[in-house]
Amino acid sequence: MKHPHLANLARALGVGAVLLLLGGCSMEVLSPKGDIGVQERNLILIALGLMLLVVVPVIIMTIVFAWKYRASNTSATYDPKWSHSTKIEIVVWTVPVIIVSILAFFTWKSSHELDPYRPLVSDVKPINIEVVSLDWKWLFIYPDYDIATVNEIAFPVDTPVNFRITSASVMNTFFIPQLGSMIYSMAGMETKLHLNAFEIGSYFGVSGNYSGGGFSGMRFTAHATTPQDFEAWIQKAKASNTPMTPDVYAALAKPSQKNPVQLFSSAPVGMFDNIVHNQMTRIAGVDSATCTATSNNLIAAAE
């Protein structure tokens, strides 16, 4: 027979272990710092609340029924031939119809309002960032500032950010949990995403789609800064004196894990489009050597 004190101690240790594990969790999606993230958080909470309208009453009724119709309650009505109740049928069908109707309304509404291709309405000029997923790192190109970075982006707070996204390798997903929507990056294709941040801070970004051995380290940091700090960050990149050349890109495109942040002082004009078209050629059946040579020639020509 187990000693009661030992059983209590084991339960306490179990609860403590769970709390320690949960202590390492962070609820980025439920702590949004951008307008899109706030709308998506609200949609999650609305859906959760509607589900609880069913779950909570069912849990309560299960406990009440189990207590009321327990074997020792001789005053409970015993009716083994019972088969139908109009009242129960009305509740069972009406409540789900109402919930599904409400969910359908919010689904239709949010599908249009949260379309990732829909630009954010703002009087502020947006920042354009071109995103290329590689094995296993992120390449970011700022076409308006003629710079590029690896595993780090920056943009002013309260400013729309227009992302153009593709992949130079396998499919990935681009996701900054506290700012909003996740969207795929695919070779030979371009996807778009529009986000912003209303609070200064550094937010982590990830790939949400398994893409091989280095997937777990495929992370980046998004810095929402003041306009002055953003300009200083741009100048820091320009001062790195490391241009994005065809040879540099060829080396960067090779698989590598847990890459450090890199800043490039320049990037060829049209580099993003060249990468997209290069991957389209590869998908069409051109061998990888020709594909790489074509990409390097296009980048060299753009310089």
PDB file of C-alpha atoms in Angstrom:
ATOM      1  CA  MET A   1       0.000   0.000   0.000  1.00  0.00           C
ATOM      2  CA  LYS A   2       1.287   3.402  -0.990  1.00  0.00           C
ATOM      3  CA  HIS A   3       2.038   5.896   1.733  1.00  0.00           C
ATOM      4  CA  PRO A   4      -0.369   8.894   1.436  1.00  0.00           C
ATOM      5  CA  HIS A   5       2.436  11.418   1.989  1.00  0.00           C
ATOM      6  CA  LEU A   6       4.468   9.911  -0.849  1.00  0.00           C
ATOM      7  CA  ALA A   7       1.427  10.052  -3.148  1.00  0.00           C
ATOM      8  CA  ASN A   8       0.866  13.733  -2.296  1.00  0.00           C
ATOM      9  CA  LEU A   9       4.538  14.482  -2.889  1.00  0.00           C
ATOM     10  CA  ALA A  10       4.437  12.760  -6.273  1.00  0.00           C
ATOM     11  CA  ARG A  11       1.398  14.793  -7.292  1.00  0.00           C
ATOM     12  CA  ALA A  12       3.066  18.016  -6.164  1.00  0.00           C
ATOM     13  CA  LEU A  13       6.205  17.193  -8.138  1.00  0.00           C
ATOM     14  CA  GLY A  14       4.087  16.390 -11.195  1.00  0.00           C
ATOM     15  CA  VAL A  15       2.261  19.722 -10.995  1.00  0.00           C
ATOM     16  CA  GLY A  16       5.555  21.538 -10.502  1.00  0.00           C
ATOM     17  CA  ALA A  17       7.072  19.861 -13.558  1.00  0.00           C
ATOM     18  CA  VAL A  18       4.085  20.867 -15.677  1.00  0.00           C
ATOM     19  CA  LEU A  19       4.335  24.480 -14.467  1.00  0.00           C
ATOM     20  CA  LEU A  20       8.044  24.561 -15.275  1.00  0.00           C
ATOM     21  CA  LEU A  21       7.372  23.289 -18.778  1.00  0.00           C
ATOM     22  CA  LEU A  22       4.602  25.795 -19.318  1.00  0.00           C
ATOM     23  CA  GLY A  23       6.841  28.547 -17.979  1.00  0.00           C
ATOM     24  CA  GLY A  24       8.954  28.210 -21.116  1.00  0.00           C
ATOM     25  CA  CYS A  25       5.957  28.700 -23.384  1.00  0.00           C
ATOM     26  CA  SER A  26       5.152  32.064 -24.869  1.00  0.00           C
ATOM     27  CA  MET A  27       1.792  32.900 -26.409  1.00  0.00           C
ATOM     28  CA  GLU A  28       2.958  35.063 -29.318  1.00  0.00           C
ATOM     29  CA  VAL A  29      -0.198  34.528 -31.359  1.00  0.00           C
ATOM     30  CA  LEU A  30      -2.324  35.658 -28.399  1.00  0.00           C
ATOM     31  CA  SER A  31      -0.049  38.643 -27.729  1.00  0.00           C
ATOM     32  CA  PRO A  32      -0.109  40.427 -31.107  1.00  0.00           C
ATOM     33  CA  LYS A  33       1.859  43.588 -31.870  1.00  0.00           C
ATOM     34  CA  GLY A  34       0.400  44.338 -35.308  1.00  0.00           C
ATOM     35  CA  ASP A  35      -3.014  45.158 -36.735  1.00  0.00           C
ATOM     36  CA  ILE A  36      -3.301  41.860 -38.649  1.00  0.00           C
ATOM     37  CA  GLY A  37      -2.203  39.909 -35.590  1.00  0.00           C
ATOM     38  CA  VAL A  38      -4.869  41.618 -33.444  1.00  0.00           C
ATOM     39  CA  GLN A  39      -7.633  40.740 -35.905  1.00  0.00           C
ATOM     40  CA  GLU A  40      -6.474  37.116 -36.090  1.00  0.00           C
ATOM     41  CA  ARG A  41      -6.248  36.910 -32.274  1.00  0.00           C
ATOM     42  CA  ASN A  42      -9.820  38.222 -32.005  1.00  0.00           C
ATOM     43  CA  LEU A  43     -11.005  35.658 -34.542  1.00  0.00           C
ATOM     44  CA  ILE A  44      -9.402  32.844 -32.525  1.00  0.00           C
ATOM     45  CA  LEU A  45     -11.058  34.060 -29.317  1.00  0.00           C
ATOM     46  CA  ILE A  46     -14.469  34.374 -31.016  1.00  0.00           C
ATOM     47  CA  ALA A  47     -14.210  30.807 -32.335  1.00  0.00           C
ATOM     48  CA  LEU A  48     -13.074  29.588 -28.902  1.00  0.00           C
ATOM     49  CA  GLY A  49     -15.996  31.353 -27.191  1.00  0.00           C
ATOM     50  CA  LEU A  50     -18.506  29.813 -29.586  1.00  0.00           C
ATOM     51  CA  MET A  51     -17.069  26.355 -29.004  1.00  0.00           C
ATOM     52  CA  LEU A  52     -17.251  26.844 -25.238  1.00  0.00           C
ATOM     53  CA  LEU A  53     -20.982  27.532 -25.604  1.00  0.00           C
ATOM     54  CA  VAL A  54     -21.262  23.834 -26.392  1.00  0.00           C
ATOM     55  CA  VAL A  55     -18.402  22.370 -24.389  1.00  0.00           C
ATOM     56  CA  VAL A  56     -19.137  23.996 -21.020  1.00  0.00           C
ATOM     57  CA  PRO A  57     -22.878  23.079 -20.862  1.00  0.00           C
ATOM     58  CA  VAL A  58     -22.063  19.503 -21.937  1.00  0.00           C
ATOM     59  CA  ILE A  59     -19.483  19.147 -19.165  1.00  0.00           C
ATOM     60  CA  ILE A  60     -21.912  20.574 -16.584  1.00  0.00           C
ATOM     61  CA  MET A  61     -24.798  18.391 -17.759  1.00  0.00           C
ATOM     62  CA  THR A  62     -22.591  15.287 -17.707  1.00  0.00           C
ATOM     63  CA  ILE A  63     -21.778  15.898 -14.046  1.00  0.00           C
ATOM     64  CA  VAL A  64     -25.385  16.790 -13.148  1.00  0.00           C
ATOM     65  CA  PHE A  65     -26.869  13.774 -14.954  1.00  0.00           C
ATOM     66  CA  ALA A  66     -24.307  11.403 -13.443  1.00  0.00           C
ATOM     67  CA  TRP A  67     -25.202  12.708  -9.979  1.00  0.00           C
ATOM     68  CA  LYS A  68     -28.953  12.835 -10.492  1.00  0.00           C
ATOM     69  CA  TYR A  69     -29.262   9.368 -12.010  1.00  0.00           C
ATOM     70  CA  ARG A  70     -26.770   7.571  -9.798  1.00  0.00           C
ATOM     71  CA  ALA A  71     -27.740   4.107  -8.590  1.00  0.00           C
ATOM     72  CA  SER A  72     -28.289   5.259  -5.013  1.00  0.00           C
ATOM     73  CA  ASN A  73     -30.835   7.952  -5.998  1.00  0.00           C
ATOM     74  CA  THR A  74     -34.087   6.037  -5.732  1.00  0.00           C
ATOM     75  CA  SER A  75     -36.190   9.180  -6.332  1.00  0.00           C
ATOM     76  CA  ALA A  76     -34.950   9.550  -9.929  1.00  0.00           C
ATOM     77  CA  THR A  77     -37.428   8.577 -12.635  1.00  0.00           C
ATOM     78  CA  TYR A  78     -36.615   5.278 -14.310  1.00  0.00           C
ATOM     79  CA  ASP A  79     -37.976   5.146 -17.865  1.00  0.00           C
ATOM     80  CA  PRO A  80     -36.158   2.495 -19.917  1.00  0.00           C
ATOM     81  CA  LYS A  81     -38.550   2.888 -22.897  1.00  0.00           C
ATOM     82  CA  TRP A  82     -37.947   6.638 -23.325  1.00  0.00           C
ATOM     83  CA  SER A  83     -36.960   7.475 -26.924  1.00  0.00           C
ATOM     84  CA  HIS A  84     -37.876  11.056 -27.870  1.00  0.00           C
ATOM     85  CA  SER A  85     -38.051  14.596 -26.539  1.00  0.00           C
ATOM     86  CA  THR A  86     -39.116  17.505 -28.743  1.00  0.00           C
ATOM     87  CA  LYS A  87     -37.477  20.001 -26.382  1.00  0.00           C
ATOM     88  CA  ILE A  88     -34.148  18.182 -26.529  1.00  0.00           C
ATOM     89  CA  GLU A  89     -34.358  17.925 -30.336  1.00  0.00           C
ATOM     90  CA  ILE A  90     -34.961  21.673 -30.619  1.00  0.00           C
ATOM     91  CA  VAL A  91     -31.937  22.471 -28.449  1.00  0.00           C
ATOM     92  CA  VAL A  92     -29.698  19.869 -30.129  1.00  0.00           C
ATOM     93  CA  TRP A  93     -30.372  21.278 -33.612  1.00  0.00           C
ATOM     94  CA  THR A  94     -30.949  24.972 -32.956  1.00  0.00           C
ATOM     95  CA  VAL A  95     -27.767  25.695 -31.004  1.00  0.00           C
ATOM     96  CA  PRO A  96     -25.368  24.166 -33.606  1.00  0.00           C
ATOM     97  CA  VAL A  97     -27.203  25.939 -36.452  1.00  0.00           C
ATOM     98  CA  ILE A  98     -26.780  29.283 -34.678  1.00  0.00           C
ATOM     99  CA  ILE A  99     -23.096  28.636 -33.923  1.00  0.00           C
ATOM    100  CA  VAL A 100     -22.321  27.493 -37.474  1.00  0.00           C
ATOM    101  CA  SER A 101     -24.129  30.537 -38.880  1.00  0.00           C
ATOM    102  CA  ILE A 102     -22.085  32.900 -36.698  1.00  0.00           C
ATOM    103  CA  LEU A 103     -18.849  31.123 -37.645  1.00  0.00           C
ATOM    104  CA  ALA A 104     -19.815  31.289 -41.326  1.00  0.00           C
ATOM    105  CA  PHE A 105     -20.310  35.051 -41.044  1.00  0.00           C
ATOM    106  CA  PHE A 106     -16.929  35.637 -39.403  1.00  0.00           C
ATOM    107  CA  THR A 107     -15.227  33.234 -41.829  1.00  0.00           C
ATOM    108  CA  TRP A 108     -16.585  35.109 -44.848  1.00  0.00           C
ATOM    109  CA  LYS A 109     -15.771  38.503 -43.304  1.00  0.00           C
ATOM    110  CA  SER A 110     -12.243  37.635 -42.207  1.00  0.00           C
ATOM    111  CA  SER A 111     -11.414  35.819 -45.470  1.00  0.00           C
ATOM    112  CA  HIS A 112     -11.737  39.175 -47.236  1.00  0.00           C
ATOM    113  CA  GLU A 113     -10.401  41.512 -44.541  1.00  0.00           C
ATOM    114  CA  LEU A 114      -7.395  39.307 -43.736  1.00  0.00           C
ATOM    115  CA  ASP A 115      -6.469  38.435 -47.314  1.00  0.00           C
ATOM    116  CA  PRO A 116      -2.633  38.409 -47.165  1.00  0.00           C
ATOM    117  CA  TYR A 117      -2.478  39.931 -50.653  1.00  0.00           C
ATOM    118  CA  ARG A 118      -4.559  42.925 -49.564  1.00  0.00           C
ATOM    119  CA  PRO A 119      -2.376  46.013 -48.881  1.00  0.00           C
ATOM    120  CA  LEU A 120      -2.834  47.759 -45.548  1.00  0.00           C
ATOM    121  CA  VAL A 121      -4.612  51.104 -45.687  1.00  0.00           C
ATOM    122  CA  SER A 122      -2.234  53.799 -44.428  1.00  0.00           C
ATOM    123  CA  ASP A 123      -1.033  57.309 -45.202  1.00  0.00           C
ATOM    124  CA  VAL A 124       2.528  56.182 -44.492  1.00  0.00           C
ATOM    125  CA  LYS A 125       4.717  55.030 -47.382  1.00  0.00           C
ATOM    126  CA  PRO A 126       5.230  51.251 -47.070  1.00  0.00           C
ATOM    127  CA  ILE A 127       8.544  49.436 -46.747  1.00  0.00           C
ATOM    128  CA  ASN A 128       9.136  46.833 -49.475  1.00  0.00           C
ATOM    129  CA  ILE A 129      10.966  43.653 -48.494  1.00  0.00           C
ATOM    130  CA  GLU A 130      11.652  40.729 -50.825  1.00  0.00           C
ATOM    131  CA  VAL A 131      11.984  37.385 -49.060  1.00  0.00           C
ATOM    132  CA  VAL A 132      13.813  34.289 -50.319  1.00  0.00           C
ATOM    133  CA  SER A 133      13.808  31.083 -48.281  1.00  0.00           C
ATOM    134  CA  LEU A 134      17.006  29.048 -48.588  1.00  0.00           C
ATOM    135  CA  ASP A 135      18.360  25.888 -46.936  1.00  0.00           C
ATOM    136  CA  TRP A 136      18.197  26.790 -44.013  1.00  0.00           C
ATOM    137  CA  LYS A 137      18.157  30.540 -43.719  1.00  0.00           C
ATOM    138  CA  TRP A 138      16.234  33.594 -44.899  1.00  0.00           C
ATOM    139  CA  LEU A 139      17.517  36.091 -47.430  1.00  0.00           C
ATOM    140  CA  PHE A 140      15.886  39.541 -47.332  1.00  0.00           C
ATOM    141  CA  ILE A 141      16.298  42.128 -50.079  1.00  0.00           C
ATOM    142  CA  TYR A 142      15.400  45.814 -49.708  1.00  0.00           C
ATOM    143  CA  PRO A 143      14.992  46.968 -53.345  1.00  0.00           C
ATOM    144  CA  ASP A 144      14.346  50.588 -52.389  1.00  0.00           C
ATOM    145  CA  TYR A 145      17.525  50.798 -50.303  1.00  0.00           C
ATOM    146  CA  ASP A 146      19.822  48.558 -52.350  1.00  0.00           C
ATOM    147  CA  ILE A 147      20.779  46.303 -49.427  1.00  0.00           C
ATOM    148  CA  ALA A 148      20.232  42.675 -48.416  1.00  0.00           C
ATOM    149  CA  THR A 149      20.344  40.769 -45.137  1.00  0.00           C
ATOM    150  CA  VAL A 150      20.300  37.227 -43.822  1.00  0.00           C
ATOM    151  CA  ASN A 151      18.074  36.247 -40.890  1.00  0.00           C
ATOM    152  CA  GLU A 152      17.248  39.832 -39.870  1.00  0.00           C
ATOM    153  CA  ILE A 153      14.868  42.549 -41.018  1.00  0.00           C
ATOM    154  CA  ALA A 154      13.975  45.984 -39.695  1.00  0.00           C
ATOM    155  CA  PHE A 155      11.207  48.450 -40.445  1.00  0.00           C
ATOM    156  CA  PRO A 156       9.700  51.538 -38.787  1.00  0.00           C
ATOM    157  CA  VAL A 157       6.841  51.094 -36.342  1.00  0.00           C
ATOM    158  CA  ASP A 158       3.339  52.048 -37.571  1.00  0.00           C
ATOM    159  CA  THR A 159       4.475  51.532 -41.159  1.00  0.00           C
ATOM    160  CA  PRO A 160       3.007  49.009 -43.636  1.00  0.00           C
ATOM    161  CA  VAL A 161       5.472  46.346 -44.762  1.00  0.00           C
ATOM    162  CA  ASN A 162       4.918  44.777 -48.183  1.00  0.00           C
ATOM    163  CA  PHE A 163       6.532  41.352 -48.511  1.00  0.00           C
ATOM    164  CA  ARG A 164       7.185  39.549 -51.796  1.00  0.00           C
ATOM    165  CA  ILE A 165       8.067  35.950 -50.984  1.00  0.00           C
ATOM    166  CA  THR A 166       9.608  33.060 -52.918  1.00  0.00           C
ATOM    167  CA  SER A 167      11.869  30.065 -52.365  1.00  0.00           C
ATOM    168  CA  ALA A 168      15.188  29.146 -53.948  1.00  0.00           C
ATOM    169  CA  SER A 169      14.813  25.626 -52.573  1.00  0.00           C
ATOM    170  CA  VAL A 170      11.970  23.529 -51.178  1.00  0.00           C
ATOM    171  CA  MET A 171       8.677  24.933 -49.937  1.00  0.00           C
ATOM    172  CA  ASN A 172       8.674  26.808 -46.627  1.00  0.00           C
ATOM    173  CA  THR A 173       6.334  29.114 -44.750  1.00  0.00           C
ATOM    174  CA  PHE A 174       7.116  32.673 -43.691  1.00  0.00           C
ATOM    175  CA  PHE A 175       5.671  33.523 -40.283  1.00  0.00           C
ATOM    176  CA  ILE A 176       6.111  36.292 -37.683  1.00  0.00           C
ATOM    177  CA  PRO A 177       3.641  35.089 -35.004  1.00  0.00           C
ATOM    178  CA  GLN A 178       3.120  38.407 -33.206  1.00  0.00           C
ATOM    179  CA  LEU A 179       2.523  40.337 -36.409  1.00  0.00           C
ATOM    180  CA  GLY A 180       0.165  38.029 -38.266  1.00  0.00           C
ATOM    181  CA  SER A 181      -0.469  35.703 -41.148  1.00  0.00           C
ATOM    182  CA  MET A 182       1.635  32.742 -42.222  1.00  0.00           C
ATOM    183  CA  ILE A 183       2.156  32.267 -45.955  1.00  0.00           C
ATOM    184  CA  TYR A 184       4.014  29.802 -48.149  1.00  0.00           C
ATOM    185  CA  SER A 185       7.267  30.443 -49.992  1.00  0.00           C
ATOM    186  CA  MET A 186       7.460  28.275 -53.123  1.00  0.00           C
ATOM    187  CA  ALA A 187      10.085  27.838 -55.808  1.00  0.00           C
ATOM    188  CA  GLY A 188       9.236  29.504 -59.094  1.00  0.00           C
ATOM    189  CA  MET A 189       6.299  31.343 -57.539  1.00  0.00           C
ATOM    190  CA  GLU A 190       5.699  34.633 -55.760  1.00  0.00           C
ATOM    191  CA  THR A 191       3.410  35.086 -52.792  1.00  0.00           C
ATOM    192  CA  LYS A 192       2.618  38.308 -50.944  1.00  0.00           C
ATOM    193  CA  LEU A 193       2.026  39.388 -47.382  1.00  0.00           C
ATOM    194  CA  HIS A 194       1.220  42.745 -45.808  1.00  0.00           C
ATOM    195  CA  LEU A 195       1.929  43.384 -42.116  1.00  0.00           C
ATOM    196  CA  ASN A 196       2.748  46.167 -39.683  1.00  0.00           C
ATOM    197  CA  ALA A 197       3.769  46.629 -36.054  1.00  0.00           C
ATOM    198  CA  PHE A 198       2.250  49.192 -33.715  1.00  0.00           C
ATOM    199  CA  GLU A 199       4.772  48.665 -30.917  1.00  0.00           C
ATOM    200  CA  ILE A 200       8.557  48.973 -30.961  1.00  0.00           C
ATOM    201  CA  GLY A 201      10.248  45.659 -30.307  1.00  0.00           C
ATOM    202  CA  SER A 202      12.044  42.622 -31.704  1.00  0.00           C
ATOM    203  CA  TYR A 203       9.834  39.764 -32.874  1.00  0.00           C
ATOM    204  CA  PHE A 204      11.026  36.326 -33.859  1.00  0.00           C
ATOM    205  CA  GLY A 205      10.146  34.809 -37.215  1.00  0.00           C
ATOM    206  CA  VAL A 206      10.144  31.162 -38.215  1.00  0.00           C
ATOM    207  CA  SER A 207       9.469  28.723 -40.975  1.00  0.00           C
ATOM    208  CA  GLY A 208       6.328  26.770 -40.147  1.00  0.00           C
ATOM    209  CA  ASN A 209       6.874  24.092 -42.787  1.00  0.00           C
ATOM    210  CA  TYR A 210       9.333  21.217 -42.343  1.00  0.00           C
ATOM    211  CA  SER A 211      12.061  21.536 -44.960  1.00  0.00           C
ATOM    212  CA  GLY A 212      14.818  19.182 -43.892  1.00  0.00           C
ATOM    213  CA  GLY A 213      17.559  18.745 -41.319  1.00  0.00           C
ATOM    214  CA  GLY A 214      18.195  22.422 -40.595  1.00  0.00           C
ATOM    215  CA  PHE A 215      14.535  23.347 -40.253  1.00  0.00           C
ATOM    216  CA  SER A 216      14.611  23.899 -36.476  1.00  0.00           C
ATOM    217  CA  GLY A 217      17.270  26.613 -36.791  1.00  0.00           C
ATOM    218  CA  MET A 218      15.590  28.453 -39.657  1.00  0.00           C
ATOM    219  CA  ARG A 219      14.710  31.548 -37.644  1.00  0.00           C
ATOM    220  CA  PHE A 220      15.036  35.287 -38.093  1.00  0.00           C
ATOM    221  CA  THR A 221      14.408  38.479 -36.132  1.00  0.00           C
ATOM    222  CA  ALA A 222      12.078  41.296 -37.155  1.00  0.00           C
ATOM    223  CA  HIS A 223      12.906  44.652 -35.532  1.00  0.00           C
ATOM    224  CA  ALA A 224      10.155  47.275 -35.356  1.00  0.00           C
ATOM    225  CA  THR A 225      12.018  50.526 -34.690  1.00  0.00           C
ATOM    226  CA  THR A 226      11.684  54.287 -34.733  1.00  0.00           C
ATOM    227  CA  PRO A 227      12.225  55.902 -38.165  1.00  0.00           C
ATOM    228  CA  GLN A 228      15.573  57.215 -36.940  1.00  0.00           C
ATOM    229  CA  ASP A 229      16.752  53.782 -35.783  1.00  0.00           C
ATOM    230  CA  PHE A 230      15.597  52.260 -39.057  1.00  0.00           C
ATOM    231  CA  GLU A 231      17.689  54.740 -41.035  1.00  0.00           C
ATOM    232  CA  ALA A 232      20.655  53.972 -38.771  1.00  0.00           C
ATOM    233  CA  TRP A 233      20.155  50.246 -39.434  1.00  0.00           C
ATOM    234  CA  ILE A 234      20.112  50.877 -43.201  1.00  0.00           C
ATOM    235  CA  GLN A 235      23.353  52.857 -42.943  1.00  0.00           C
ATOM    236  CA  LYS A 236      24.891  50.061 -40.857  1.00  0.00           C
ATOM    237  CA  ALA A 237      24.118  47.605 -43.662  1.00  0.00           C
ATOM    238  CA  LYS A 238      25.586  49.950 -46.288  1.00  0.00           C
ATOM    239  CA  ALA A 239      28.689  50.382 -44.168  1.00  0.00           C
ATOM    240  CA  SER A 240      29.319  46.625 -44.042  1.00  0.00           C
ATOM    241  CA  ASN A 241      31.146  46.880 -47.408  1.00  0.00           C
ATOM    242  CA  THR A 242      29.948  43.382 -48.337  1.00  0.00           C
ATOM    243  CA  PRO A 243      28.125  43.473 -51.677  1.00  0.00           C
ATOM    244  CA  MET A 244      25.768  40.703 -52.731  1.00  0.00           C
ATOM    245  CA  THR A 245      27.646  39.313 -55.744  1.00  0.00           C
ATOM    246  CA  PRO A 246      26.830  36.191 -57.794  1.00  0.00           C
ATOM    247  CA  ASP A 247      29.583  34.258 -55.979  1.00  0.00           C
ATOM    248  CA  VAL A 248      28.291  35.386 -52.573  1.00  0.00           C
ATOM    249  CA  TYR A 249      24.746  34.328 -53.466  1.00  0.00           C
ATOM    250  CA  ALA A 250      25.949  30.969 -54.837  1.00  0.00           C
ATOM    251  CA  ALA A 251      27.724  30.258 -51.540  1.00  0.00           C
ATOM    252  CA  LEU A 252      24.729  31.456 -49.537  1.00  0.00           C
ATOM    253  CA  ALA A 253      22.351  29.215 -51.493  1.00  0.00           C
ATOM    254  CA  LYS A 254      24.222  26.088 -50.375  1.00  0.00           C
ATOM    255  CA  PRO A 255      22.620  24.218 -47.431  1.00  0.00           C
ATOM    256  CA  SER A 256      23.868  25.415 -44.047  1.00  0.00           C
ATOM    257  CA  GLN A 257      22.448  25.499 -40.536  1.00  0.00           C
ATOM    258  CA  LYS A 258      22.001  28.151 -37.861  1.00  0.00           C
ATOM    259  CA  ASN A 259      23.445  30.953 -39.948  1.00  0.00           C
ATOM    260  CA  PRO A 260      24.365  34.171 -38.139  1.00  0.00           C
ATOM    261  CA  VAL A 261      22.905  37.526 -39.144  1.00  0.00           C
ATOM    262  CA  GLN A 262      24.619  39.013 -42.209  1.00  0.00           C
ATOM    263  CA  LEU A 263      24.306  42.465 -43.744  1.00  0.00           C
ATOM    264  CA  PHE A 264      25.109  43.200 -47.387  1.00  0.00           C
ATOM    265  CA  SER A 265      25.936  46.703 -48.552  1.00  0.00           C
ATOM    266  CA  SER A 266      24.330  46.261 -51.962  1.00  0.00           C
ATOM    267  CA  ALA A 267      22.082  43.925 -53.915  1.00  0.00           C
ATOM    268  CA  PRO A 268      21.655  43.625 -57.696  1.00  0.00           C
ATOM    269  CA  VAL A 269      18.601  45.280 -59.208  1.00  0.00           C
ATOM    270  CA  GLY A 270      15.930  42.695 -60.010  1.00  0.00           C
ATOM    271  CA  MET A 271      17.598  39.961 -57.970  1.00  0.00           C
ATOM    272  CA  PHE A 272      14.318  38.672 -56.533  1.00  0.00           C
ATOM    273  CA  ASP A 273      12.695  38.347 -59.956  1.00  0.00           C
ATOM    274  CA  ASN A 274      15.802  36.630 -61.303  1.00  0.00           C
ATOM    275  CA  ILE A 275      15.619  34.049 -58.491  1.00  0.00           C
ATOM    276  CA  VAL A 276      11.935  33.402 -59.217  1.00  0.00           C
ATOM    277  CA  HIS A 277      12.571  32.963 -62.942  1.00  0.00           C
ATOM    278  CA  ASN A 278      15.632  30.822 -62.252  1.00  0.00           C
ATOM    279  CA  GLN A 279      13.538  28.424 -60.173  1.00  0.00           C
ATOM    280  CA  MET A 280      10.848  28.370 -62.873  1.00  0.00           C
ATOM    281  CA  THR A 281      13.526  27.252 -65.337  1.00  0.00           C
ATOM    282  CA  ARG A 282      14.738  24.566 -62.936  1.00  0.00           C
ATOM    283  CA  ILE A 283      11.210  23.256 -62.375  1.00  0.00           C
ATOM    284  CA  ALA A 284      10.717  23.141 -66.145  1.00  0.00           C
ATOM    285  CA  GLY A 285      13.550  20.590 -66.361  1.00  0.00           C
ATOM    286  CA  VAL A 286      16.809  22.509 -66.876  1.00  0.00           C
ATOM    287  CA  ASP A 287      19.728  20.910 -64.985  1.00  0.00           C
ATOM    288  CA  SER A 288      20.928  22.561 -61.787  1.00  0.00           C
ATOM    289  CA  ALA A 289      24.342  23.618 -63.187  1.00  0.00           C
ATOM    290  CA  THR A 290      22.741  25.509 -66.055  1.00  0.00           C
ATOM    291  CA  CYS A 291      20.173  26.901 -63.604  1.00  0.00           C
ATOM    292  CA  THR A 292      22.871  28.258 -61.279  1.00  0.00           C
ATOM    293  CA  ALA A 293      24.887  29.682 -64.153  1.00  0.00           C
ATOM    294  CA  THR A 294      21.795  31.399 -65.519  1.00  0.00           C
ATOM    295  CA  SER A 295      21.029  32.901 -62.105  1.00  0.00           C
ATOM    296  CA  ASN A 296      24.591  34.166 -61.681  1.00  0.00           C
ATOM    297  CA  ASN A 297      24.624  35.646 -65.182  1.00  0.00           C
ATOM    298  CA  LEU A 298      21.337  37.445 -64.521  1.00  0.00           C
ATOM    299  CA  ILE A 299      22.622  38.855 -61.228  1.00  0.00           C
ATOM    300  CA  ALA A 300      25.903  39.916 -62.862  1.00  0.00           C
ATOM    301  CA  ALA A 301      24.015  41.600 -65.676  1.00  0.00           C
ATOM    302  CA  ALA A 302      21.812  43.436 -63.172  1.00  0.00           C
ATOM    303  CA  GLU A 303      24.911  44.834 -61.510  1.00  0.00           C
TER     304      GLU A 303
END
